[in-house]
Amino acid sequence: MSSTSPTPAASAAAGASGAPGAHASAAAEARTYTSYTPAPPGGPAPRAGRREWTALAVLLLPCLLVSMDVSVLYFAVPFLTAQLEPSAVQQLWILDVYGFVLAGLLITMGALGDRIGRRRLLLAGAALFGLASCLAAYAQSAGLLIAARALLGVGGATLMPSTLALIRNLFPDARQRGKAIAAWSAAVTGGIAIGPVLSGALLEHFWWGSVFLVNTPAMVLLLVCGPLLLPEFRNPAGGRFDLLGSALSLAAMLSAVYGIKEIARDGLAPVPVAALATGLLAAAAFVHRQRTARYPMLDLELFRQRGFSGSVLMNLLAMFAVVGCAVFFTQYLQTVRGMSPMRAALWNMAPTLLVGGVAPLSAVLARRLDRSVVIAAGFALAAGGFVWLSRAEASSPLLVVLAGCALYACGLMAVMALGNELALGAAPPERAGAASAVLESGTELGGALGMAVLGTIGSAVYRDGMRGAVPAGLPARAADTARETLAGALAVADRLPGRAGQALATAARDAFTHGLHTAVLCAAGVLAAAAVLAVPLLRGIRTTPDAAGDGDGGTGRPA
């Protein structure tokens, strides 16, 4: 399976670079780096064996933990706040800095892995992630915890594109690669759902730092097993690393994601709007830089391939709906139905457990049907699930509500698993790291946009529903608090006597539920449009540029 010769794509890239000694450089790479060689022209792609599947299991560990760290702090905040006493601004940065740094560095780290070696970057990221987890667990001040969370974001940015890109090398056979990417997608999605549950379980028995310390043993296992099981791969024709392009991509992602999240939280304030505008300008400058640089970080020709650009768009729209509605559903369980945080987290995870078999099933269906049809059906199923949830009330049976969640989770799992596979198959092996980073950056942007757009819509509907519901004579500050959020309204209602408090609480829950209905219907509309768009955008595209006669490499020409 393994070979000490460079891949044909890498050799061609080296020969085409025009640099003196390019072929010698490729030969040197062959002696130093191991990669899984694609099939010779006209032959089938080699199939992975037990070693490669064991390596996949090792790769799923960092995926699970990096995605868990997005949500693991949900229950720990009250405990760390009591000990570290952060200011309101520091508390927001403790929660948000991890996601900001992760999103900002994805493209940089994906391109860096292509140049210095994906396994090398993965292991460096694992060491950093493990050390930063220990630093966060034993932080004695809010500032130190923020710094540790930022380092966790750096580590996470090295891990995510490296894992997906290494799957590209481990599984040259398109069918096996589809199953592997389905497992990768399930690990990433499952980690976000497991995070709050694991956090709640640990906090019942240990101190708040345990939610970080749990990362360390898994990273140690990756550092031990990685060198034994994982192949090394880098692009021998990668050239000099583009520092200016890296700075522009970081500025674009950080500013855009920060601006979008702050607009969702505080509305169109000057600072978030300026941050968003800065991000857009930096993105335009980054694109120009990639067009003109001698050694660009990102091959913009990838976006001319329907398989790649279409998959990035499909994933963005899927995450738009998931993240945008997740906030409403969590609040629905806790504040409308009155569940404890731990119980709400457990029920919130239930639909995720039900969809474990959807990703492999979608891969099977994609081999029998055009994958555009399967992706469109996934979007349609998810849209139906959101429409189902638009009928949810406080008195609705919980299983009926969870059934709607399972529908949209099944649909979007199929979309994202097939989208990841299609995008990775469309990218040449030597560019898989940068392509993976772009794909994941799209999901980050989609989530931020979903939170901003759907969150704003739901909040506007809530405020409109609270007109006239606040009792006359209530102090202005308390009245404004009740009109802004459901949690604020319930806090005010607790201080009101008898029926007045009950009436305010009932009105607030009804207004929030109406906002939930509007948000999920908007999400359903977006997904229905995506279902219609998926067929013409992705029709006839297959996923294996490695095996001759088995696809077009995502160029849009049917095999």
Coordinates of C-alpha atoms in Angstrom, one line a residue:
M1 CA 0.0 0.0 0.0
S2 CA 2.6 2.5 0.9
S3 CA 5.3 3.6 -1.5
T4 CA 8.4 5.6 -1.4
S5 CA 7.7 7.3 -4.7
P6 CA 6.0 10.6 -5.0
T7 CA 2.4 10.7 -6.3
P8 CA 2.0 11.4 -10.0
A9 CA 0.2 14.7 -9.2
A10 CA 3.1 15.8 -7.0
S11 CA 5.7 14.9 -9.6
A12 CA 3.8 16.7 -12.3
A13 CA 3.5 19.8 -10.1
A14 CA 7.2 19.7 -9.4
G15 CA 8.1 19.3 -13.1
A16 CA 5.7 22.2 -14.1
S17 CA 7.1 24.5 -11.5
G18 CA 10.0 25.5 -13.6
A19 CA 12.3 25.7 -10.6
P20 CA 15.9 24.4 -11.1
G21 CA 16.2 20.9 -9.6
A22 CA 12.5 20.4 -9.3
H23 CA 12.7 16.7 -10.2
A24 CA 15.6 16.3 -7.7
S25 CA 13.5 18.0 -5.1
A26 CA 10.7 15.5 -5.7
A27 CA 13.1 12.6 -5.4
A28 CA 14.3 13.9 -2.1
E29 CA 10.8 14.1 -0.9
A30 CA 10.3 10.5 -1.9
R31 CA 13.1 9.4 0.4
T32 CA 11.8 11.5 3.3
Y33 CA 8.0 11.3 3.1
T34 CA 5.6 8.4 2.7
S35 CA 2.3 8.8 0.9
Y36 CA -0.4 6.4 -0.3
T37 CA 0.1 6.2 -4.1
P38 CA -2.9 6.5 -6.4
A39 CA -3.6 4.0 -9.1
P40 CA -1.6 4.1 -12.3
P41 CA -3.4 5.4 -15.3
G42 CA -6.2 3.0 -16.2
G43 CA -5.9 1.0 -13.0
P44 CA -8.1 0.8 -9.9
A45 CA -7.2 2.9 -6.9
P46 CA -5.5 0.8 -4.1
R47 CA -7.7 -0.2 -1.3
A48 CA -7.0 0.6 2.4
G49 CA -6.4 -2.2 4.8
R50 CA -6.6 -2.7 8.6
R51 CA -3.7 -0.3 9.2
E52 CA -5.4 2.6 7.4
W53 CA -8.7 2.1 9.2
T54 CA -6.8 2.0 12.5
A55 CA -5.1 5.2 11.5
L56 CA -8.6 6.7 10.9
A57 CA -9.7 5.8 14.4
V58 CA -6.6 7.7 15.7
L59 CA -7.5 10.7 13.5
L60 CA -11.1 10.8 14.8
L61 CA -9.8 11.6 18.3
P62 CA -8.6 15.2 17.6
C63 CA -11.8 15.8 15.5
L64 CA -14.0 14.8 18.4
L65 CA -12.1 16.9 21.0
V66 CA -11.6 20.0 18.9
S67 CA -15.4 20.1 18.2
M68 CA -16.1 19.4 21.8
D69 CA -14.1 22.4 22.9
V70 CA -16.6 24.6 21.1
S71 CA -19.3 23.7 23.5
V72 CA -17.6 22.2 26.6
L73 CA -17.6 25.5 28.5
Y74 CA -21.4 25.9 28.5
F75 CA -21.9 24.5 32.0
A76 CA -18.4 25.4 33.4
V77 CA -18.9 29.2 33.1
P78 CA -20.7 29.7 36.5
F79 CA -17.9 27.7 38.3
L80 CA -14.9 29.4 36.7
T81 CA -16.6 32.8 37.1
A82 CA -17.0 32.2 40.8
Q83 CA -13.3 31.4 41.1
L84 CA -11.6 33.7 38.6
E85 CA -14.1 36.6 38.8
P86 CA -13.7 37.7 35.2
S87 CA -15.3 41.0 34.0
A88 CA -18.2 40.8 31.6
V89 CA -15.9 41.5 28.6
Q90 CA -13.4 38.8 29.8
Q91 CA -16.2 36.3 30.2
L92 CA -17.2 36.9 26.6
W93 CA -13.6 36.4 25.4
I94 CA -13.2 33.2 27.4
L95 CA -16.2 31.8 25.5
D96 CA -15.4 33.3 22.1
V97 CA -11.6 33.5 21.6
Y98 CA -11.3 29.8 20.9
G99 CA -13.7 29.9 17.9
F100 CA -12.2 33.2 16.6
V101 CA -8.6 31.9 16.5
L102 CA -9.7 28.6 15.2
A103 CA -11.6 30.2 12.3
G104 CA -8.9 32.7 11.6
L105 CA -6.1 30.2 11.3
L106 CA -7.7 27.4 9.3
I107 CA -6.6 28.5 5.9
T108 CA -3.1 29.3 7.1
M109 CA -2.6 26.0 8.8
G110 CA -4.1 24.0 5.9
A111 CA -1.6 25.6 3.5
L112 CA 1.2 25.2 6.0
G113 CA 0.5 21.5 6.3
D114 CA 0.7 21.1 2.6
R115 CA 4.2 22.6 2.7
I116 CA 5.9 21.2 5.9
G117 CA 4.0 17.9 6.1
R118 CA 0.5 17.1 7.3
R119 CA 1.5 14.5 9.9
R120 CA 4.2 16.8 11.2
L121 CA 1.7 19.7 11.6
L122 CA -0.9 17.3 13.2
L123 CA 1.5 16.1 15.8
A124 CA 2.7 19.6 16.6
G125 CA -0.9 20.7 16.9
A126 CA -1.6 17.7 19.2
A127 CA 1.3 18.7 21.5
L128 CA 0.1 22.3 21.6
F129 CA -3.5 21.3 22.2
G130 CA -2.5 19.0 25.1
L131 CA -0.3 21.6 26.7
A132 CA -2.8 24.4 26.3
S133 CA -5.5 22.2 27.8
C134 CA -3.3 21.8 30.9
L135 CA -2.7 25.5 31.0
A136 CA -6.4 26.2 30.8
A137 CA -7.3 23.6 33.5
Y138 CA -5.0 25.2 36.0
A139 CA -5.4 28.9 35.0
Q140 CA -5.4 31.2 38.1
S141 CA -6.7 34.3 36.3
A142 CA -9.2 35.2 33.6
G143 CA -6.4 36.6 31.5
L144 CA -4.4 33.4 31.6
L145 CA -7.5 31.4 30.7
I146 CA -8.2 33.6 27.7
A147 CA -4.6 33.1 26.6
A148 CA -4.9 29.3 27.0
R149 CA -8.2 29.3 25.1
A150 CA -6.4 31.2 22.3
L151 CA -3.6 28.6 22.2
L152 CA -6.3 25.9 22.1
G153 CA -7.6 27.7 19.0
V154 CA -4.2 27.6 17.4
G155 CA -3.9 23.9 18.1
G156 CA -7.4 23.2 16.8
A157 CA -6.6 25.0 13.6
T158 CA -3.6 22.7 13.0
L159 CA -5.6 19.6 13.8
M160 CA -8.8 19.9 11.8
P161 CA -7.5 20.5 8.2
S162 CA -4.6 18.0 8.8
T163 CA -7.0 15.2 9.8
L164 CA -9.2 15.7 6.7
A165 CA -6.3 16.0 4.4
L166 CA -4.6 12.9 5.7
I167 CA -7.8 11.0 5.0
R168 CA -7.2 12.0 1.4
N169 CA -3.9 10.2 1.5
L170 CA -5.0 7.2 3.5
F171 CA -7.9 6.3 1.3
P172 CA -7.3 6.7 -2.4
D173 CA -10.2 4.5 -3.2
A174 CA -13.3 6.7 -3.6
R175 CA -15.7 4.4 -1.9
Q176 CA -13.6 3.8 1.1
R177 CA -12.8 7.5 1.3
G178 CA -16.5 8.2 1.4
K179 CA -17.0 6.0 4.4
A180 CA -14.0 7.5 6.1
I181 CA -15.2 11.1 5.5
A182 CA -18.6 10.0 6.8
A183 CA -17.0 8.9 10.0
W184 CA -15.0 12.1 10.2
S185 CA -18.2 14.2 9.8
A186 CA -20.0 12.1 12.4
A187 CA -17.1 12.7 14.9
V188 CA -17.2 16.5 14.3
T189 CA -20.9 16.7 14.7
G190 CA -21.0 14.4 17.7
G191 CA -18.3 16.3 19.5
I192 CA -20.4 19.5 19.5
A193 CA -23.4 17.5 21.0
I194 CA -21.2 15.5 23.5
G195 CA -19.4 18.6 24.8
P196 CA -22.1 19.9 27.1
V197 CA -23.0 16.5 28.4
L198 CA -19.4 15.6 29.2
S199 CA -19.0 19.0 30.8
G200 CA -22.0 18.5 33.0
A201 CA -20.9 15.0 34.1
L202 CA -17.4 16.1 35.0
L203 CA -18.6 19.2 36.9
E204 CA -20.7 17.0 39.1
H205 CA -17.6 15.3 40.5
F206 CA -14.5 17.5 39.7
W207 CA -13.5 21.1 39.5
W208 CA -14.1 23.3 36.4
G209 CA -10.6 22.7 35.0
S210 CA -11.5 19.0 34.4
V211 CA -13.4 19.9 31.2
F212 CA -10.1 20.9 29.7
L213 CA -7.9 18.3 31.3
V214 CA -9.9 15.5 29.6
N215 CA -8.2 16.5 26.3
T216 CA -4.7 15.6 27.4
P217 CA -4.8 11.8 27.4
A218 CA -6.3 11.7 23.9
M219 CA -3.5 14.0 22.6
V220 CA -0.9 11.8 24.2
L221 CA -2.4 8.8 22.5
L222 CA -2.3 10.6 19.2
L223 CA 1.4 11.6 19.7
V224 CA 2.3 8.0 20.4
C225 CA 0.2 6.3 17.7
G226 CA 0.4 9.0 15.0
P227 CA 4.0 8.4 13.9
L228 CA 3.4 4.6 13.7
L229 CA 0.1 4.7 11.8
L230 CA -0.1 7.9 9.8
P231 CA 1.6 8.5 6.5
E232 CA 3.5 11.8 5.9
F233 CA 2.7 13.9 2.9
R234 CA 3.6 17.3 1.7
N235 CA 3.6 19.1 -1.6
P236 CA 7.1 19.1 -3.0
A237 CA 6.3 22.0 -5.3
G238 CA 4.7 24.1 -2.5
G239 CA 7.3 26.8 -2.7
R240 CA 7.9 29.6 -0.1
F241 CA 5.1 30.1 2.5
D242 CA 3.1 33.2 1.8
L243 CA 3.3 35.3 5.0
L244 CA 1.3 38.2 3.6
G245 CA -1.4 35.9 2.4
S246 CA -1.5 34.3 5.8
A247 CA -1.9 37.6 7.5
L248 CA -4.7 38.7 5.1
S249 CA -6.6 35.4 5.6
L250 CA -6.3 35.7 9.4
A251 CA -7.5 39.4 9.3
A252 CA -10.4 38.4 7.0
M253 CA -11.7 35.5 9.0
L254 CA -11.2 37.1 12.4
S255 CA -12.8 40.4 11.5
A256 CA -15.7 38.8 9.6
V257 CA -16.6 36.2 12.3
Y258 CA -16.2 38.7 15.1
G259 CA -18.3 41.3 13.3
I260 CA -21.0 38.8 12.5
K261 CA -21.2 37.4 16.0
E262 CA -21.2 40.9 17.6
I263 CA -24.0 42.1 15.3
A264 CA -26.0 39.0 16.3
R265 CA -25.4 39.9 19.9
D266 CA -25.7 43.7 20.0
G267 CA -27.2 44.7 16.6
L268 CA -25.7 47.1 14.1
A269 CA -23.3 48.9 16.4
P270 CA -20.4 50.8 14.9
V271 CA -17.6 48.5 16.0
P272 CA -19.1 45.2 14.7
V273 CA -20.0 46.9 11.4
A274 CA -16.5 48.2 11.0
A275 CA -15.1 44.8 11.9
L276 CA -17.2 43.1 9.2
A277 CA -16.3 45.8 6.6
T278 CA -12.6 45.2 7.5
G279 CA -13.0 41.5 7.1
L280 CA -14.6 41.9 3.7
L281 CA -11.8 44.2 2.5
A282 CA -9.1 41.8 3.8
A283 CA -10.9 39.0 2.0
A284 CA -10.8 40.9 -1.2
A285 CA -7.1 41.7 -0.7
F286 CA -6.4 38.0 0.1
V287 CA -8.1 36.9 -3.2
H288 CA -6.0 39.4 -5.1
R289 CA -2.9 38.2 -3.4
Q290 CA -3.6 34.6 -4.3
R291 CA -4.1 35.6 -8.0
T292 CA -0.7 37.4 -8.1
A293 CA 1.6 35.5 -5.7
R294 CA 4.2 33.2 -7.1
Y295 CA 3.5 30.6 -4.4
P296 CA -0.2 31.2 -3.4
M297 CA -1.6 29.6 -0.3
L298 CA -4.7 28.6 -2.1
D299 CA -5.3 27.5 -5.7
L300 CA -8.2 29.7 -6.8
E301 CA -8.7 27.3 -9.7
L302 CA -10.3 24.9 -7.2
F303 CA -13.3 27.3 -7.1
R304 CA -13.8 26.8 -10.9
Q305 CA -14.7 23.2 -10.2
R306 CA -18.4 22.7 -9.4
G307 CA -17.5 19.8 -7.1
F308 CA -15.4 22.0 -4.8
S309 CA -17.2 25.3 -4.9
G310 CA -20.6 23.7 -4.8
S311 CA -19.7 21.6 -1.8
V312 CA -18.4 24.6 0.1
L313 CA -21.6 26.4 -0.5
M314 CA -23.8 23.4 0.5
N315 CA -21.9 23.0 3.7
L316 CA -22.2 26.7 4.5
L317 CA -25.9 26.6 4.0
A318 CA -26.2 23.5 6.2
M319 CA -24.3 25.1 9.0
F320 CA -26.3 28.3 8.6
A321 CA -29.4 26.4 9.5
V322 CA -27.9 24.1 12.2
V323 CA -26.2 26.8 14.3
G324 CA -28.8 29.5 13.7
C325 CA -31.5 27.3 15.2
A326 CA -29.5 25.4 17.8
V327 CA -29.5 28.4 20.2
F328 CA -33.3 28.6 20.0
F329 CA -33.7 24.9 20.6
T330 CA -31.4 24.9 23.7
Q331 CA -33.3 27.8 25.2
Y332 CA -36.6 26.1 24.3
L333 CA -35.7 23.0 26.4
Q334 CA -34.3 25.0 29.3
T335 CA -36.6 28.1 29.6
V336 CA -39.8 27.1 27.8
R337 CA -40.0 23.5 29.0
G338 CA -38.1 24.2 32.3
M339 CA -35.4 21.5 32.0
S340 CA -32.2 21.6 34.0
P341 CA -29.1 22.3 31.9
M342 CA -27.8 18.7 32.2
R343 CA -31.2 17.2 31.3
A344 CA -31.5 19.6 28.4
A345 CA -28.0 18.6 27.1
L346 CA -28.9 14.9 27.3
W347 CA -32.1 15.4 25.3
N348 CA -30.3 17.7 22.9
M349 CA -27.8 14.9 22.2
A350 CA -30.5 12.3 21.6
P351 CA -31.1 13.2 17.9
T352 CA -27.4 13.0 17.3
L353 CA -27.3 9.4 18.5
L354 CA -30.1 8.5 16.2
V355 CA -28.4 9.7 13.0
G356 CA -25.1 7.7 13.4
G357 CA -25.9 5.5 10.5
V358 CA -27.1 8.3 8.1
A359 CA -23.6 9.2 6.8
P360 CA -22.7 5.7 5.7
L361 CA -26.2 5.2 4.3
S362 CA -25.9 8.4 2.3
A363 CA -22.5 7.2 0.8
V364 CA -24.2 3.9 -0.3
L365 CA -27.1 5.9 -1.9
A366 CA -24.6 8.2 -3.6
R367 CA -23.1 5.2 -5.4
R368 CA -26.5 4.1 -6.8
L369 CA -28.0 7.6 -7.5
D370 CA -26.5 10.8 -8.6
R371 CA -25.1 12.4 -5.5
S372 CA -26.8 15.7 -6.3
V373 CA -30.1 13.9 -5.9
V374 CA -29.1 12.5 -2.5
I375 CA -27.8 15.9 -1.3
A376 CA -31.0 17.6 -2.5
A377 CA -33.1 14.9 -0.7
G378 CA -31.0 15.6 2.5
F379 CA -31.8 19.3 2.3
A380 CA -35.5 18.5 1.7
L381 CA -35.6 16.2 4.7
A382 CA -33.9 18.8 6.9
A383 CA -36.3 21.5 5.6
G384 CA -39.2 19.2 6.5
G385 CA -37.8 18.7 10.0
F386 CA -37.6 22.5 10.5
V387 CA -41.2 22.8 9.3
W388 CA -42.2 20.1 11.8
L389 CA -40.5 22.1 14.6
S390 CA -42.5 25.2 13.6
R391 CA -45.5 23.5 15.3
A392 CA -43.7 23.0 18.6
E393 CA -45.3 24.5 21.7
A394 CA -44.5 24.3 25.4
S395 CA -47.1 21.6 25.8
S396 CA -46.0 19.5 22.8
P397 CA -44.9 16.0 23.6
L398 CA -41.1 15.9 23.9
L399 CA -40.8 12.9 21.6
V400 CA -42.7 14.8 18.9
V401 CA -40.2 17.7 19.2
L402 CA -37.2 15.4 19.1
A403 CA -38.6 13.6 16.0
G404 CA -38.4 17.0 14.2
C405 CA -34.9 17.4 15.4
A406 CA -33.9 13.9 14.2
L407 CA -35.4 14.7 10.8
Y408 CA -33.3 17.8 10.2
A409 CA -30.2 16.2 11.8
C410 CA -30.5 13.2 9.5
G411 CA -30.9 15.4 6.4
L412 CA -28.0 17.7 7.2
M413 CA -25.7 14.9 8.2
A414 CA -26.2 13.4 4.7
V415 CA -25.5 16.7 3.1
M416 CA -22.3 17.5 5.0
A417 CA -20.9 14.0 4.7
L418 CA -21.4 13.9 0.9
G419 CA -20.3 17.5 0.6
N420 CA -17.0 16.9 2.5
E421 CA -16.3 13.8 0.4
L422 CA -17.1 15.7 -2.9
A423 CA -14.9 18.7 -2.0
L424 CA -12.0 16.6 -0.9
G425 CA -12.2 14.3 -3.9
A426 CA -12.2 17.4 -6.2
A427 CA -8.9 18.7 -4.8
P428 CA -5.6 17.3 -6.0
P429 CA -3.8 15.4 -3.2
E430 CA -1.0 17.9 -2.9
R431 CA -3.6 20.7 -2.2
A432 CA -5.8 18.7 0.1
G433 CA -4.7 20.6 3.3
A434 CA -5.7 24.0 1.9
A435 CA -8.9 22.6 0.4
S436 CA -9.9 21.1 3.7
A437 CA -9.2 24.4 5.4
V438 CA -11.4 26.3 3.0
L439 CA -14.2 23.8 3.5
E440 CA -14.0 24.1 7.3
S441 CA -13.8 27.9 7.0
G442 CA -17.0 27.9 5.0
T443 CA -18.7 25.9 7.8
E444 CA -17.4 28.5 10.4
L445 CA -18.8 31.4 8.3
G446 CA -22.1 29.6 7.8
G447 CA -22.5 29.0 11.5
A448 CA -21.7 32.7 12.3
L449 CA -24.1 33.9 9.6
G450 CA -26.8 31.6 10.9
M451 CA -26.5 32.8 14.4
A452 CA -26.5 36.4 13.2
V453 CA -29.4 36.2 10.7
L454 CA -31.7 33.7 12.3
G455 CA -30.9 35.0 15.8
T456 CA -31.8 38.6 14.8
I457 CA -35.0 37.4 13.2
G458 CA -36.1 35.4 16.2
S459 CA -35.2 38.2 18.6
A460 CA -37.1 40.7 16.5
V461 CA -40.2 38.5 16.6
Y462 CA -39.8 38.1 20.4
R463 CA -39.6 41.8 21.0
D464 CA -42.6 42.4 18.8
G465 CA -44.6 39.8 20.7
M466 CA -43.7 41.4 24.0
R467 CA -45.4 44.7 23.1
G468 CA -48.1 45.3 25.6
A469 CA -47.2 42.2 27.6
V470 CA -45.1 44.1 30.2
P471 CA -47.2 45.3 33.1
A472 CA -47.8 49.1 33.4
G473 CA -45.8 50.7 36.2
L474 CA -42.8 48.5 35.9
P475 CA -39.5 50.4 36.1
A476 CA -38.1 51.3 32.7
R477 CA -34.9 49.2 33.2
A478 CA -36.9 46.1 34.2
A479 CA -39.3 46.6 31.3
D480 CA -36.5 46.8 28.8
T481 CA -34.9 43.7 30.2
A482 CA -38.2 41.8 29.9
R483 CA -38.6 42.9 26.2
E484 CA -35.0 42.0 25.2
T485 CA -34.7 38.3 26.2
L486 CA -36.8 35.4 27.5
A487 CA -34.3 34.8 30.4
G488 CA -34.6 38.5 31.3
A489 CA -38.4 38.4 31.2
L490 CA -38.5 35.3 33.5
A491 CA -36.1 37.0 35.9
V492 CA -38.4 40.0 36.1
A493 CA -41.5 37.8 36.4
D494 CA -40.0 36.0 39.4
R495 CA -40.0 39.4 41.2
L496 CA -43.6 40.3 40.4
P497 CA -46.4 39.2 42.7
G498 CA -49.0 36.5 41.9
R499 CA -50.8 36.6 38.6
A500 CA -48.8 39.5 37.2
G501 CA -45.6 37.4 37.3
Q502 CA -47.3 34.4 35.8
A503 CA -48.9 36.5 33.0
L504 CA -45.5 38.0 32.1
A505 CA -43.8 34.6 32.1
T506 CA -46.5 33.1 29.9
A507 CA -46.4 36.0 27.5
A508 CA -42.6 35.8 27.3
R509 CA -42.6 32.0 26.6
D510 CA -45.3 32.4 23.9
A511 CA -43.3 35.3 22.3
F512 CA -40.1 33.2 22.3
T513 CA -41.9 30.2 20.9
H514 CA -43.2 32.4 18.1
G515 CA -39.7 33.6 17.4
L516 CA -38.5 30.0 17.3
H517 CA -41.2 29.2 14.8
T518 CA -40.2 32.1 12.6
A519 CA -36.5 31.2 12.7
V520 CA -37.0 27.5 11.9
L521 CA -39.3 28.4 9.0
C522 CA -36.7 30.8 7.6
A523 CA -34.1 28.0 7.9
A524 CA -36.5 25.7 6.2
G525 CA -36.8 28.2 3.3
V526 CA -33.1 28.4 3.0
L527 CA -32.7 24.6 2.9
A528 CA -35.5 24.2 0.4
A529 CA -33.8 26.7 -1.9
A530 CA -30.5 24.7 -1.4
A531 CA -32.3 21.5 -2.3
V532 CA -33.4 23.1 -5.6
L533 CA -29.9 24.5 -6.2
A534 CA -28.0 21.3 -5.4
V535 CA -29.3 19.3 -8.5
P536 CA -28.1 21.6 -11.3
L537 CA -25.0 22.7 -9.3
L538 CA -23.7 19.2 -8.5
R539 CA -25.3 16.9 -11.1
G540 CA -22.9 14.4 -12.7
I541 CA -19.9 15.1 -10.5
R542 CA -17.9 12.2 -9.1
T543 CA -15.2 12.2 -6.5
T544 CA -12.2 10.4 -7.6
P545 CA -9.5 12.1 -9.6
D546 CA -7.1 9.3 -8.6
A547 CA -8.5 6.4 -10.6
A548 CA -8.8 6.7 -14.3
G549 CA -12.2 6.1 -15.7
D550 CA -13.9 6.6 -12.3
G551 CA -14.7 10.2 -12.4
D552 CA -13.8 13.6 -13.5
G553 CA -12.2 14.9 -10.4
G554 CA -14.9 17.4 -9.8
T555 CA -14.6 19.3 -13.0
G556 CA -18.2 18.9 -13.9
R557 CA -17.8 16.4 -16.8
P558 CA -19.7 13.2 -16.1
A559 CA -17.6 10.1 -16.0

